[in-house]
Every structure is written in C-alpha cells, then in structure tokens.
Amino acid sequence: MTNIREQLSRLVGGALSEASGIADCNPNVIEATRSEFGDYQANGVMAAAGRCGRKPRELAEAVIDGMSDEDGIVASAEVAGPGFINIRLNDQALISRGNDVLRDPRSLIPPDRQAQKIVVDHSSPNLAKEMHVGHLRGTVIGDCLSRVLERLGHEVIRQNHVGDWGTQFGMLIAYMQELGEDSSVLQAELEDLETFYRAAKEKFDSDPAFADRARLSVVRLQGGDPEYLKAWQSFIDESLRHCQEIYGRMDVGLTLADLDAESRYNDDLDGIIRELEEKGLLQESDGARCVFLPEFKGKDGEPLPVIVQKSDGGYLYSTTDLAAVRMRSFDFEADRSLYVVDARQSLHFKQVFAVARAAGMASEDISLEHVAYGTIMGSDGRPYKTRSGDSVKLADLLDEAVARAFDLVSAKNPDLAEDERRLIAENVGIASVKYADLSKNRMSDYVFDWSTMLSFEGNTAPYLLYACTRIKSLLRKQEDDSGGNELTELTQPEERALLLKALQLPEIVEVVARECYPNLLCSYLYELSGAFMRFYEACPVLKAEPNIRNSRLALASLTEQTLEQGLDLLGIKTLERM
Ligand code: ARG
C-alpha cells in the first residue's frame, strides 16, 4: 500500500506525462490548501504547460480525462484557477484503506520502496564533561530520525561521535592522578563529572606546575603510554556510564555498540594527511598543514584554510571527521550520512564535506547532510543556563521535568495511587521535554519554558498523551458484543475529516525522513488530535445506533493507532490513564 499522496502523484503524473508528452514532469500533488475545494490539489500542470506550449487549463482538462483511476480512489477532479486540479477522494476508498489499517496496524506506514543504508550521527557529547542541555536537541532529534528511518525499512547505523581525545583529557588524567588512582575519593569525585571538570580546570588555571603535568599527560596519552591510557579509559568508561544512564532514562536507542569515538580514528589520521598530500591539496601556512578550497573565503576575500594538522603535529576535529566520512563512505557504504549537530558547526561541516569530496574521501553517491539545529535559550534571550551561569546538566533537567510533571498529574488526577502517579510523571515529564524540542522547527533557537511544555493546552506532550488516554478510555467502554472493529460509514463531515487525517500519517513520515524536520510530525499529530476532538464533539459514539456506533468506535481505534505509532516515532510512549 502506498500513501495517498504518492498514489495520486502517480495517477496525475502518468496522465500529465501522457497529455504533455514530457516524461519527467512533476504533478506536484499536495494536500488541499482549502478543504472546501477538495482533499488534494495538483499544482504541476502550469509548469508542464509552459514546457510543452499548451494552455494550462486545457492541459489540466486533458489530464483529468486521461487519469486511469483503476482503484477508484478519486471521487471528483476539477480544474480551478489558472490550471490547478482539485481532487476529492472517494469515501469508500478511504473506508477501505482505514479497514486495511485496522486489520493490520503496521501497514499504516509502509516501507520505502528503496531501502537505504543511513548513518545517523547524533548526541555525540564531549566526554570531558557531563551531558548538559546543549546535548538535548542532538540527542532527541537524532533518535527521532533514526526511528523514522528504521520504520521505513532503512538500515540505520547510529553513530555517537563522542569527543574523547582532546587536550582536556590530559588535564583530567593529571587531576585523577592527583587524587590517587583507586581511592574512594576519586570514585566519589567522579560521581559528578561537572564538578570534577571544574575542579581540574581551576587547578589548571591557578597552578602552573599542575598545568605542566597536564600538558605532559596529553603527550603521554597520545603517545600511547599504557599507564595514561588506563587512567584515560577509566575516565571514559565513567563518563559513558553517565551518558548511557541518560539515554536509558530518555528511551533513546543509542548503545555502547554505536560508539564512534574520535579516538577510533587515531591510526587513520597520518593516512588522511598523506592522501591529501598525494592529491596535491595540502599547503603549509604558518607551519600548519591546510587545505585551501576556492569556495571558502574570509570576509576580506582572503582564502580561508581548513587546518588538518597543527604546527606541533597535532590533528584536529576536521581531520577526524574526514576519517569518519571515509569510513561511512567506503566501509559502511552508506547512501546517506546525517550529522545531527548544532548549527554553529555548519562551516565545519561545509568544509569537511568539501574537502572530502575534493579528495575522494567521500564516495560519489553518498549524500552528506548536516542536520543543523538552533540553540535552547533562557527567558533572558541568552543560551539556557542555571541561575549561577553554569550549564544545566541534562540529568538535573530531567529530574526537574519529572518533579513538575508529578505536580501536574497529581492536580489532574489526585485519586490515583501515588506509585502510579510517579510512573506517569516519569513518562510525562520526559515526553514533555522531548516533545517541546521536537515540535520546534529545528533550525530556530527556542526559549526553554517549563509552563508551556507542561501544559494540557496547545501543541504539547501532555495534550497529546491526554487525548490518547481519552480515546483509550472510550474504547474500554466498548461492550464485548460490539460488531467488530470495522468502519462502515461516514455520516458526518467530522468523521470523514478525521479518517482522512489519520490516513495521512505515512505521507508526513516520508517527508520527515527526506527533509529531517520532526516538527512536521508533531504538527500533524496535533492536528490529528484536533480532528478527533471535533469528531467527538459532533458525533455521539456510545449512544449512536449500533451500526454507526461500531463504525465510530473503529474510527476512534484507528485514531488511537495513528497517534500511538506517530508518538512512538518521536520516542514517546502513550499511557492508559493520566
Ligand atoms: N563532539 C562534538 C561536540 O561536542 C560533536 C560531534 C558531532 N559529530 C561529528 N561527526 N563531528 O561538539
């Protein structure tokens, strides 16, 4: 089963090619901008008319005449305006699609016709510090995209490109040695990596002898000294344990098997430099080794270097990323490689992608995509921080979300047992944080605001989760002798609107997979809940006469399935009650 829009695209596209004599014209079928004119519209006729030199309205008529609608999906098609085609779908076709889904809920989102291998680089914190609010977006957006792509049948290779090899680790190792390696003091200190980092940094800045030891540690570490490697490894393990705890709590799919640490590429970096040299791309500038590409110029028009090796021989973030592109291209043989990373790194990725292309370190057909996202801001319009100006630890943020959700749930439903309210709050709290993030256009900055994300009104997780519980409770009231889970009629416009909306999930998911904007899925789910509320207000369900009642219950059940599957793609689980 293909999604409705795709089916219409083929239907109109076929007729359009036929009528215009142009093989590759795009019928440009979209959901109708105004529902009173139809369910969908085809906007591609005008462009095709221009290319074949025919009058647009005339061509549109010919397209309508030429459509061979074997499945009987179209009830009516009409030319409008300068040459649009408005399409209204057949009720029976909608009903029968709905019933297909009710019989086999997984068929709601059919797999993509072409399965691809897709790398999703996401979360990727720097392990020197504990995960903080700056890692939230990359973690949840990346997880959502991975889920969406997997659901469409793609082979997803999650990669957590953690920073584990910079100069900071020298400082941390030196500080660990200061505290004595196996002591319980050290263990206790490591419980809070943020404080640990800060203490080390303070010492580094104030104690020159320590700073020297720290610098020496990096050299020893990167030179492969076993003692330093051991200390480093124990720090990394501890830091990763913190990350995995967060992932587990957030229900994010990253595991240790998805690690793609920078250190993984140590042995490849010499080779990267050599290859750039052989390709004639390397130049020296102030002792550093750089690649100059014509497309990168500074403000003054001066060529901008991509530095790949510092004058002291050290490698950089870009060098590692070149090695990573090569692995994703030629070892993984990926079709797409998505980098879900802060927008402030966009120049970095442009440069890495360009150098990789120029040097043949990216395969010809891999698509390299920086899935950029904006910053989470505080109400003061600056990046979100604690009152004292520190970065907000993700662990603390989640705790606060759950505590606030507990108050919310307790106010809404004080009669539930406390245990149950706690469980619900864990779900609602984390869902609210995730949803608040996913529902924003990822390119924009947004202001972090507890009261909006935890509100039962508007495009929020509590609203959607609550809508689900209402449908579930309606379905629980269904008597056992009801006539089966089948749609039979659409008597009211609200029923039809809801059914059509529910069946549109797969076409939204397809766009999210292509363009990597989870907020489209959120808006869709919000609209779907709205359509349900309108239906529920206009159409009695349990009190309706038996045929209609059964059909409406089936529609409610289809809505519930759709919400549940959509929320699951966002990494949110529905609840029985809240
Ligand atoms: N660790 C980096 C940071 O904290 C992000 C890594 C993103 N992925 C990549 N392949 N560069 O900024």
Short mmCIF file of C-alpha atoms in Angstrom, two decimals, residues 28 62 80 219 288 317 321 435 446 450 452 471-472 480 489 496:
data_model
loop_
_atom_site.label_atom_id
_atom_site.label_comp_id
_atom_site.label_asym_id
_atom_site.label_seq_id
_atom_site.Cartn_x
_atom_site.Cartn_y
_atom_site.Cartn_z
CA ASN A 28 3.22 18.44 -7.58
CA ALA A 62 -6.78 16.59 -20.74
CA ALA A 80 -9.52 25.50 -10.93
CA VAL A 219 51.57 13.90 25.13
CA ALA A 288 50.21 24.25 9.97
CA TYR A 317 38.39 17.91 14.74
CA ASP A 321 35.79 13.96 10.62
CA TYR A 435 8.19 16.96 22.56
CA TYR A 446 13.76 28.43 21.08
CA TRP A 450 8.53 24.76 31.69
CA THR A 452 4.27 25.79 28.13
CA ILE A 471 -9.63 7.60 23.29
CA LYS A 472 -8.38 4.54 25.14
CA ASP A 480 -17.69 -7.08 24.07
CA GLU A 489 -19.98 4.60 7.06
CA ARG A 496 -14.54 11.95 7.11
#
